[in-house]
Amino acid sequence: MIKRLEQMTKRYNDINHELMQPDITSNIKRMTNLSKEQRSLEQAVMLYAELKKVQNTISDLNEMLQEDDAEIVEMAQMELDEIEPRIPIIEEKLKVLLIPKDPNDDKNVIVEIRGAAGGSEANIFAGDLYRMYYKYAEHMKWKIDVSNSEESGAGGFSQIEFTITGDNVYSFMKYESGAHRVQRVPQTESQGRVHTSTATVLVIPEAVDVEVEMNMSDVRIDTYRSSGAGGQSVNTTDSAVRVTHVPTGLVVTCQDGKSQHSNKATALRILKARLYDKTIQDRLDKEGEERRSKLGTGDRSEKIRTYNYPQSRVTDHRIGFTLIQLERVMEGKLDPIIEALISEEMKRKLAGE
């Protein structure tokens, strides 16, 4: 562990030195990548520095215990009793930080929400989930771009797809894939009975070119007239784009951009992400047990969470976590749930599961 921490500290200092060079500002991509790498190392490096400082203090105090002056010895012993318990606490934190990270954690994500069981109420709930994630993204200082949406007549969406960009988005959002269940009295229910409806969420990491090969000869591109938002060109030009990956049958539709060019670029980017995700899921399916042990599997049939309005209760079924703060959660205050999921995953990794 110490050897790895020394290497991380050296790399952190090297990055810091490079970022201070005057010519770094002329290479924005390089500067951005270095800054991101530095942030990923910072917590472990600072904690390791604290560990060394405490160890040095303990060493100094042990030397003071050899003094002839009884008062100095007593003072040193008191300070030693206070500072020594910090060592195992810091070491435990470092162990957690050194757990191998998901290679996708620092990536942006593509999210798809669909109304599922429950008809119009499911679509309304899909709209509520989109608003919840929009508020969470605002809180996290992330940016959301909608690529495709199909509004429901009763409200909400039968389907909506969007990209979230920012720092380490996937590390927080990866736990959201699955079936979300709502229990409440629908607006259309005259008897006041509580109904159960579901919406599905799929979160996939955005792929970069080096991670997935996509032969454009395998891709069919169709254009048609947009039916949603997108500016003055809507319903006057064939700005909407549908791309199909013929070998896998994957289809991506994009119509919320302002031009056919932007919709095509977005659709191809999403298609690459879906191909990348399919590669990951195929590998995990072969490994079987590893996927079943993961908290975020990307399986939309897995019921992961229930939102109970009459009792203002949110329950995450994967870890048995319940929060009586439904209104806050629907306003994007997802931190307690996400933190509990991250904590559970760390615990499993530390246990070697």
CSV table of C-alpha atoms in Angstrom, one decimal:
chain,number,residue,atom,x,y,z
A,1,MET,CA,0.0,0.0,0.0
A,2,ILE,CA,2.8,2.4,0.9
A,3,LYS,CA,4.6,1.8,-2.4
A,4,ARG,CA,1.5,2.6,-4.3
A,5,LEU,CA,0.8,5.7,-2.3
A,6,GLU,CA,4.4,6.9,-2.9
A,7,GLN,CA,3.8,6.4,-6.7
A,8,MET,CA,0.6,8.3,-6.5
A,9,THR,CA,2.2,11.1,-4.6
A,10,LYS,CA,5.0,11.4,-7.2
A,11,ARG,CA,2.5,11.4,-10.0
A,12,TYR,CA,0.4,14.1,-8.2
A,13,ASN,CA,3.5,16.3,-7.8
A,14,ASP,CA,4.5,15.7,-11.5
A,15,ILE,CA,1.1,16.8,-12.6
A,16,ASN,CA,1.2,19.8,-10.4
A,17,HIS,CA,4.5,20.8,-11.9
A,18,GLU,CA,3.3,20.4,-15.4
A,19,LEU,CA,0.1,22.4,-14.7
A,20,MET,CA,2.3,25.3,-13.6
A,21,GLN,CA,4.1,25.5,-16.9
A,22,PRO,CA,3.2,28.7,-18.9
A,23,ASP,CA,2.6,26.8,-22.2
A,24,ILE,CA,-0.1,24.4,-20.6
A,25,THR,CA,-2.9,26.9,-21.2
A,26,SER,CA,-2.4,26.6,-25.0
A,27,ASN,CA,-3.3,22.9,-24.8
A,28,ILE,CA,-6.8,22.9,-23.3
A,29,LYS,CA,-7.4,19.2,-23.7
A,30,ARG,CA,-4.1,18.3,-22.0
A,31,MET,CA,-4.8,20.7,-19.2
A,32,THR,CA,-8.3,19.3,-18.7
A,33,ASN,CA,-7.1,15.7,-18.6
A,34,LEU,CA,-4.3,16.5,-16.2
A,35,SER,CA,-6.6,18.4,-13.9
A,36,LYS,CA,-9.1,15.5,-13.9
A,37,GLU,CA,-6.3,13.0,-13.1
A,38,GLN,CA,-5.0,15.3,-10.3
A,39,ARG,CA,-8.4,15.5,-8.7
A,40,SER,CA,-8.7,11.7,-8.8
A,41,LEU,CA,-5.4,11.4,-6.9
A,42,GLU,CA,-5.8,14.3,-4.5
A,43,GLN,CA,-7.8,12.7,-1.7
A,44,ALA,CA,-5.5,9.7,-1.3
A,45,VAL,CA,-2.3,11.9,-1.6
A,46,MET,CA,-3.5,14.3,1.1
A,47,LEU,CA,-4.6,11.5,3.4
A,48,TYR,CA,-1.2,9.8,2.9
A,49,ALA,CA,0.6,13.1,3.8
A,50,GLU,CA,-1.5,13.2,7.0
A,51,LEU,CA,-0.6,9.6,7.8
A,52,LYS,CA,3.2,10.4,7.5
A,53,LYS,CA,2.8,13.6,9.6
A,54,VAL,CA,1.1,11.6,12.4
A,55,GLN,CA,3.7,8.8,12.2
A,56,ASN,CA,6.5,11.4,12.5
A,57,THR,CA,4.8,13.0,15.5
A,58,ILE,CA,4.5,9.6,17.1
A,59,SER,CA,8.2,9.0,16.5
A,60,ASP,CA,9.0,12.3,18.1
A,61,LEU,CA,6.8,11.6,21.1
A,62,ASN,CA,8.4,8.2,21.6
A,63,GLU,CA,11.8,9.9,21.8
A,64,MET,CA,10.4,12.3,24.4
A,65,LEU,CA,9.4,9.3,26.5
A,66,GLN,CA,13.1,8.6,27.0
A,67,GLU,CA,13.6,11.9,28.7
A,68,ASP,CA,14.5,12.2,32.4
A,69,ASP,CA,12.0,14.9,33.1
A,70,ALA,CA,8.9,13.2,34.4
A,71,GLU,CA,6.7,16.2,33.4
A,72,ILE,CA,7.8,16.0,29.8
A,73,VAL,CA,7.3,12.2,29.8
A,74,GLU,CA,3.8,12.6,31.2
A,75,MET,CA,2.9,15.2,28.6
A,76,ALA,CA,4.3,13.1,25.7
A,77,GLN,CA,2.4,10.0,26.9
A,78,MET,CA,-0.9,12.0,27.0
A,79,GLU,CA,-0.4,13.3,23.5
A,80,LEU,CA,0.6,9.8,22.3
A,81,ASP,CA,-2.5,8.3,23.8
A,82,GLU,CA,-4.5,10.9,21.9
A,83,ILE,CA,-2.8,10.7,18.5
A,84,GLU,CA,-2.1,6.9,18.1
A,85,PRO,CA,-5.7,5.9,17.5
A,86,ARG,CA,-5.7,8.1,14.4
A,87,ILE,CA,-3.3,5.7,12.6
A,88,PRO,CA,-5.8,2.8,12.0
A,89,ILE,CA,-8.6,5.3,11.1
A,90,ILE,CA,-6.4,6.9,8.4
A,91,GLU,CA,-5.2,3.5,7.2
A,92,GLU,CA,-8.8,2.3,6.8
A,93,LYS,CA,-9.7,5.3,4.8
A,94,LEU,CA,-6.7,4.8,2.6
A,95,LYS,CA,-7.7,1.2,2.0
A,96,VAL,CA,-11.1,2.3,0.7
A,97,LEU,CA,-9.5,4.9,-1.5
A,98,LEU,CA,-7.2,2.4,-3.0
A,99,ILE,CA,-9.9,-0.1,-3.9
A,100,PRO,CA,-9.8,-0.5,-7.7
A,101,LYS,CA,-12.2,2.0,-9.3
A,102,ASP,CA,-14.7,1.3,-12.0
A,103,PRO,CA,-12.9,2.5,-15.1
A,104,ASN,CA,-16.1,4.2,-16.2
A,105,ASP,CA,-16.6,6.2,-13.0
A,106,ASP,CA,-15.3,9.5,-14.5
A,107,LYS,CA,-17.4,9.3,-17.6
A,108,ASN,CA,-20.5,11.2,-18.7
A,109,VAL,CA,-23.6,9.2,-19.0
A,110,ILE,CA,-26.6,8.7,-21.4
A,111,VAL,CA,-29.9,8.1,-19.6
A,112,GLU,CA,-33.1,6.7,-20.9
A,113,ILE,CA,-36.3,6.8,-19.0
A,114,ARG,CA,-39.5,5.0,-20.2
A,115,GLY,CA,-42.9,4.7,-18.8
A,116,ALA,CA,-43.6,1.0,-18.2
A,117,ALA,CA,-46.5,-0.7,-16.3
A,118,GLY,CA,-49.4,1.6,-15.4
A,119,GLY,CA,-50.3,3.4,-18.6
A,120,SER,CA,-50.6,7.2,-18.4
A,121,GLU,CA,-49.6,7.2,-14.7
A,122,ALA,CA,-46.3,5.4,-15.6
A,123,ASN,CA,-45.6,8.1,-18.2
A,124,ILE,CA,-46.3,10.9,-15.7
A,125,PHE,CA,-43.9,9.1,-13.2
A,126,ALA,CA,-41.3,8.9,-15.9
A,127,GLY,CA,-41.6,12.7,-16.2
A,128,ASP,CA,-41.2,13.0,-12.4
A,129,LEU,CA,-38.0,10.9,-12.5
A,130,TYR,CA,-36.6,13.1,-15.3
A,131,ARG,CA,-37.3,16.2,-13.2
A,132,MET,CA,-35.7,14.5,-10.2
A,133,TYR,CA,-32.5,13.8,-12.1
A,134,TYR,CA,-32.5,17.3,-13.6
A,135,LYS,CA,-32.6,18.8,-10.1
A,136,TYR,CA,-29.9,16.4,-8.9
A,137,ALA,CA,-27.7,17.4,-11.9
A,138,GLU,CA,-28.2,21.1,-11.0
A,139,HIS,CA,-27.2,20.3,-7.4
A,140,MET,CA,-24.1,18.4,-8.7
A,141,LYS,CA,-23.3,21.2,-11.2
A,142,TRP,CA,-23.7,18.9,-14.1
A,143,LYS,CA,-25.3,19.7,-17.5
A,144,ILE,CA,-28.2,17.9,-19.1
A,145,ASP,CA,-28.9,17.8,-22.9
A,146,VAL,CA,-32.1,16.1,-24.1
A,147,SER,CA,-31.6,14.1,-27.3
A,148,ASN,CA,-35.0,12.6,-27.8
A,149,SER,CA,-38.3,12.9,-26.0
A,150,GLU,CA,-41.8,11.5,-26.6
A,151,GLU,CA,-44.3,13.4,-24.5
A,152,SER,CA,-47.4,11.7,-23.1
A,153,GLY,CA,-50.8,13.3,-23.6
A,154,ALA,CA,-51.6,13.0,-19.9
A,155,GLY,CA,-48.2,14.5,-19.0
A,156,GLY,CA,-44.7,13.2,-18.5
A,157,PHE,CA,-43.0,11.1,-21.2
A,158,SER,CA,-43.5,7.7,-22.7
A,159,GLN,CA,-39.7,7.9,-23.3
A,160,ILE,CA,-37.0,10.5,-22.8
A,161,GLU,CA,-33.2,10.2,-23.5
A,162,PHE,CA,-30.6,12.7,-22.3
A,163,THR,CA,-26.9,13.1,-21.7
A,164,ILE,CA,-25.4,14.3,-18.4
A,165,THR,CA,-22.0,15.8,-18.6
A,166,GLY,CA,-19.8,16.8,-15.6
A,167,ASP,CA,-17.3,15.4,-13.1
A,168,ASN,CA,-17.5,11.7,-12.3
A,169,VAL,CA,-21.1,11.5,-13.4
A,170,TYR,CA,-21.2,7.7,-13.9
A,171,SER,CA,-19.8,7.0,-10.4
A,172,PHE,CA,-23.0,8.5,-8.9
A,173,MET,CA,-25.6,7.7,-11.6
A,174,LYS,CA,-24.7,4.1,-12.3
A,175,TYR,CA,-26.9,2.9,-9.4
A,176,GLU,CA,-30.0,4.3,-11.0
A,177,SER,CA,-30.5,1.6,-13.7
A,178,GLY,CA,-33.5,-0.6,-13.2
A,179,ALA,CA,-37.3,-0.5,-12.5
A,180,HIS,CA,-38.5,2.4,-10.3
A,181,ARG,CA,-41.9,1.8,-8.7
A,182,VAL,CA,-44.4,4.5,-7.6
A,183,GLN,CA,-47.3,4.0,-5.2
A,184,ARG,CA,-49.8,6.9,-5.2
A,185,VAL,CA,-53.3,8.0,-6.1
A,186,PRO,CA,-53.2,8.9,-9.8
A,187,GLN,CA,-54.7,12.3,-10.9
A,188,THR,CA,-57.3,10.3,-13.0
A,189,GLU,CA,-58.4,8.1,-10.0
A,190,SER,CA,-61.8,9.3,-8.8
A,191,GLN,CA,-62.1,6.8,-6.0
A,192,GLY,CA,-58.9,7.9,-4.3
A,193,ARG,CA,-57.3,4.4,-4.5
A,194,VAL,CA,-53.5,4.0,-4.5
A,195,HIS,CA,-52.1,2.6,-7.7
A,196,THR,CA,-48.7,1.0,-8.4
A,197,SER,CA,-46.9,2.0,-11.6
A,198,THR,CA,-43.4,1.6,-12.9
A,199,ALA,CA,-40.9,3.4,-15.1
A,200,THR,CA,-37.6,2.0,-16.2
A,201,VAL,CA,-34.2,3.8,-16.1
A,202,LEU,CA,-31.2,2.9,-18.1
A,203,VAL,CA,-27.8,4.6,-17.4
A,204,ILE,CA,-24.9,3.8,-19.7
A,205,PRO,CA,-21.4,5.4,-19.7
A,206,GLU,CA,-20.5,7.5,-22.7
A,207,ALA,CA,-17.9,5.7,-24.9
A,208,VAL,CA,-14.7,7.3,-26.3
A,209,ASP,CA,-13.5,6.4,-29.8
A,210,VAL,CA,-10.7,4.1,-28.5
A,211,GLU,CA,-13.1,1.9,-26.6
A,212,VAL,CA,-15.5,0.9,-29.4
A,213,GLU,CA,-15.1,0.2,-33.1
A,214,MET,CA,-18.0,1.1,-35.2
A,215,ASN,CA,-17.9,0.5,-38.9
A,216,MET,CA,-20.0,3.2,-40.6
A,217,SER,CA,-20.9,0.7,-43.4
A,218,ASP,CA,-22.8,-1.2,-40.7
A,219,VAL,CA,-24.9,1.9,-39.9
A,220,ARG,CA,-28.1,2.9,-41.6
A,221,ILE,CA,-29.1,6.6,-41.2
A,222,ASP,CA,-32.7,7.7,-41.9
A,223,THR,CA,-34.0,11.3,-41.6
A,224,TYR,CA,-37.6,12.4,-41.0
A,225,ARG,CA,-39.6,15.3,-39.8
A,226,SER,CA,-39.2,16.2,-36.2
A,227,SER,CA,-42.2,16.1,-34.0
A,228,GLY,CA,-40.8,17.6,-30.8
A,229,ALA,CA,-38.9,20.7,-29.6
A,230,GLY,CA,-36.0,22.0,-31.5
A,231,GLY,CA,-36.5,25.5,-32.8
A,232,GLN,CA,-38.0,27.0,-35.9
A,233,SER,CA,-36.9,24.1,-38.2
A,234,VAL,CA,-39.3,21.7,-36.5
A,235,ASN,CA,-42.0,20.4,-38.9
A,236,THR,CA,-40.4,22.3,-41.8
A,237,THR,CA,-37.3,20.2,-42.5
A,238,ASP,CA,-36.3,16.5,-42.1
A,239,SER,CA,-34.1,17.4,-39.1
A,240,ALA,CA,-34.8,14.2,-37.0
A,241,VAL,CA,-32.4,11.4,-37.4
A,242,ARG,CA,-32.7,7.6,-36.8
A,243,VAL,CA,-29.5,5.6,-36.8
A,244,THR,CA,-29.6,1.8,-36.9
A,245,HIS,CA,-26.6,-0.5,-36.3
A,246,VAL,CA,-27.6,-3.4,-38.6
A,247,PRO,CA,-25.4,-6.2,-37.1
A,248,THR,CA,-26.9,-5.7,-33.6
A,249,GLY,CA,-30.2,-4.1,-34.4
A,250,LEU,CA,-29.5,-1.2,-32.0
A,251,VAL,CA,-31.6,1.9,-32.9
A,252,VAL,CA,-31.1,5.5,-31.7
A,253,THR,CA,-33.4,8.3,-32.5
A,254,CYS,CA,-32.5,12.0,-32.0
A,255,GLN,CA,-34.9,14.9,-32.8
A,256,ASP,CA,-34.4,17.5,-30.1
A,257,GLY,CA,-31.4,19.2,-31.7
A,258,LYS,CA,-31.7,22.3,-33.9
A,259,SER,CA,-30.4,20.8,-37.0
A,260,GLN,CA,-30.1,17.4,-38.8
A,261,HIS,CA,-26.3,17.7,-38.5
A,262,SER,CA,-26.4,18.1,-34.7
A,263,ASN,CA,-29.0,15.3,-34.4
A,264,LYS,CA,-26.9,13.0,-36.5
A,265,ALA,CA,-23.8,13.7,-34.4
A,266,THR,CA,-25.6,13.1,-31.1
A,267,ALA,CA,-27.3,9.9,-32.4
A,268,LEU,CA,-24.0,8.4,-33.5
A,269,ARG,CA,-22.4,9.3,-30.1
A,270,ILE,CA,-25.3,7.6,-28.3
A,271,LEU,CA,-25.0,4.6,-30.6
A,272,LYS,CA,-21.3,4.2,-29.8
A,273,ALA,CA,-22.2,4.4,-26.1
A,274,ARG,CA,-24.9,1.7,-26.5
A,275,LEU,CA,-22.4,-0.6,-28.4
A,276,TYR,CA,-19.9,0.0,-25.6
A,277,ASP,CA,-22.5,-0.9,-23.0
A,278,LYS,CA,-23.5,-4.0,-25.0
A,279,THR,CA,-19.9,-5.2,-25.0
A,280,ILE,CA,-19.7,-4.7,-21.2
A,281,GLN,CA,-23.0,-6.4,-20.5
A,282,ASP,CA,-22.1,-9.4,-22.8
A,283,ARG,CA,-18.9,-9.8,-20.8
A,284,LEU,CA,-20.6,-9.5,-17.4
A,285,ASP,CA,-23.3,-12.0,-18.5
A,286,LYS,CA,-20.5,-14.5,-19.3
A,287,GLU,CA,-19.1,-13.9,-15.8
A,288,GLY,CA,-22.5,-14.3,-14.3
A,289,GLU,CA,-22.0,-14.1,-10.6
A,290,GLU,CA,-20.0,-10.9,-10.9
A,291,ARG,CA,-22.9,-9.1,-12.5
A,292,ARG,CA,-25.4,-10.4,-10.0
A,293,SER,CA,-23.3,-9.1,-7.1
A,294,LYS,CA,-23.0,-5.6,-8.6
A,295,LEU,CA,-25.4,-3.0,-7.3
A,296,GLY,CA,-25.7,-1.3,-10.6
A,297,THR,CA,-26.2,-3.9,-13.3
A,298,GLY,CA,-28.1,-1.9,-15.9
A,299,ASP,CA,-30.9,-4.5,-15.9
A,300,ARG,CA,-34.1,-2.6,-16.4
A,301,SER,CA,-36.2,-5.6,-15.2
A,302,GLU,CA,-34.6,-5.4,-11.7
A,303,LYS,CA,-36.9,-3.5,-9.3
A,304,ILE,CA,-34.5,-1.3,-7.5
A,305,ARG,CA,-36.6,1.4,-5.7
A,306,THR,CA,-40.1,2.2,-4.5
A,307,TYR,CA,-41.5,5.7,-4.1
A,308,ASN,CA,-44.5,5.6,-1.7
A,309,TYR,CA,-46.4,8.9,-1.7
A,310,PRO,CA,-49.0,8.2,1.0
A,311,GLN,CA,-46.2,7.4,3.5
A,312,SER,CA,-43.6,9.9,2.0
A,313,ARG,CA,-41.3,6.9,1.9
A,314,VAL,CA,-38.5,6.0,-0.5
A,315,THR,CA,-37.0,2.5,-0.3
A,316,ASP,CA,-34.0,1.1,-2.2
A,317,HIS,CA,-34.6,-2.6,-2.2
A,318,ARG,CA,-31.0,-3.6,-3.1
A,319,ILE,CA,-29.6,-2.5,0.3
A,320,GLY,CA,-32.8,-2.3,2.3
A,321,PHE,CA,-32.4,1.5,2.7
A,322,THR,CA,-35.5,3.5,3.6
A,323,LEU,CA,-35.8,7.3,3.8
A,324,ILE,CA,-39.0,9.1,5.0
A,325,GLN,CA,-38.2,12.2,2.8
A,326,LEU,CA,-40.0,11.5,-0.5
A,327,GLU,CA,-40.6,15.2,-1.3
A,328,ARG,CA,-36.9,16.1,-0.8
A,329,VAL,CA,-35.8,13.1,-3.0
A,330,MET,CA,-38.2,14.1,-5.8
A,331,GLU,CA,-36.6,17.6,-5.6
A,332,GLY,CA,-33.3,16.0,-6.5
A,333,LYS,CA,-31.9,15.5,-3.0
A,334,LEU,CA,-30.6,12.1,-3.8
A,335,ASP,CA,-27.4,12.3,-1.8
A,336,PRO,CA,-28.4,10.1,1.2
A,337,ILE,CA,-29.5,7.3,-1.2
A,338,ILE,CA,-26.5,7.5,-3.5
A,339,GLU,CA,-24.1,7.7,-0.5
A,340,ALA,CA,-25.7,4.6,1.1
A,341,LEU,CA,-25.3,2.7,-2.2
A,342,ILE,CA,-21.6,3.8,-2.6
A,343,SER,CA,-20.9,2.8,1.0
A,344,GLU,CA,-22.5,-0.6,0.5
A,345,GLU,CA,-20.5,-1.2,-2.7
A,346,MET,CA,-17.3,-0.2,-0.9
A,347,LYS,CA,-18.1,-2.6,1.9
A,348,ARG,CA,-18.6,-5.5,-0.5
A,349,LYS,CA,-15.3,-4.7,-2.3
A,350,LEU,CA,-13.4,-4.5,1.0
A,351,ALA,CA,-14.9,-7.9,1.9
A,352,GLY,CA,-13.7,-9.3,-1.4
A,353,GLU,CA,-17.2,-9.9,-2.8
